[in-house]
């Protein structure tokens, strides 16, 4: 018998147990919902140390036969089959464990942000204009006119810095029409976004981000250990500071110095492997992204002394990009120029730009993909396993 607390052995004994229960147990299909009343007894052999000797059993909800997906089978089903029958799949204690990890991690992040004076906010997901325009916007019909699903809360969290909220974070869905079918992209993911006002450069952001990650992952690990969650062992103990490797150094490592194009999946893996081997680190920053790589990221601050570089960085974990962020441009004239050079029409960003015209402090922030972090910490082969009901190009159900 299984419930949220685990599996309990129910034992029938010839001669002692009511005879009609033998028949009931035989004809009740696996996975049915039952209520059992009886006596709890110590037992060396039962894995919980106790067994239940039933007096009365009622079948509350009978499961149909056959099950589309085995819950206790040793042989695992393929991921698409599991996702097609996700409700049954989620009954597996090992699958449930992932969502306990996820919940503990989110709780850890919330606590770490609140402790540092961040205000939790919620920004609109229905937009007239996307953050960076481009191919990954989902268009929707909004009372007969086109609108978009938010790819990120980018513009709104910056506006909230203009509103004087100073330190904000948001944990919310982000939608991207990712046409590629990879193990680290889905079309609906949960973005953990933060924005900090009166920022004193990229290093302040990296310091905050690594401290928050160390706190959140640490409290997640401790909570899982306490709950005897089997995934506790796979969540690493992490310590700040994380290594900081300039983008240009990574390019040299890859034997493509000065190429100034973003890293592909295999290149990210090679960088993560090298940092793991040489520095023994799982988390790391890749810093000083060149402006050409961030050309579409019009809100990224470009260095005053060298406009070919931004203050942008990525946070990686063993070769997987987890977060991107950096200082933003807070001067309206430069922001307008960046919009134009990204091929965007500033008049379409009027509401956003207004926030910069009446006093805007220097600021910056990051976006972190919670699903990728869960994937990494739980050691999942596919990001889809990190969500209860994942969405991708081919999947809108269940
Ligand atoms: P990638 O290059 O891996 O496609 P990105 O650089 O386009 O990611 P950002 O715009 O930097 O993504 O978004 C911030 C974070 O959000 C990423 O570091 C990642 O963790 C997460 N993220 C972005 N797109 C997706 C997606 N399609 N599915 C899951 N997580 C995503
Ligand atoms: Mg990125």
CSV table of N, CA and C and ligand atoms in Angstrom, one decimal, residues 294 314 321 323-324, ligand 2:
chain,number,residue,atom,x,y,z
A,294,UNK,N,25.9,39.9,-28.0
A,294,UNK,CA,24.7,40.4,-27.4
A,294,UNK,C,24.1,41.5,-28.2
A,314,UNK,N,27.4,34.6,-18.1
A,314,UNK,CA,26.5,33.4,-18.0
A,314,UNK,C,27.0,32.7,-16.7
A,321,UNK,N,24.2,26.0,-19.6
A,321,UNK,CA,23.9,27.4,-19.2
A,321,UNK,C,22.7,27.4,-18.3
A,323,UNK,N,22.1,30.5,-16.2
A,323,UNK,CA,21.6,31.9,-16.1
A,323,UNK,C,22.4,32.8,-16.9
A,324,UNK,N,21.8,33.9,-17.3
A,324,UNK,CA,22.5,35.0,-18.0
A,324,UNK,C,22.1,36.3,-17.4
B,2,LIG,MG1,21.6,33.2,-22.1
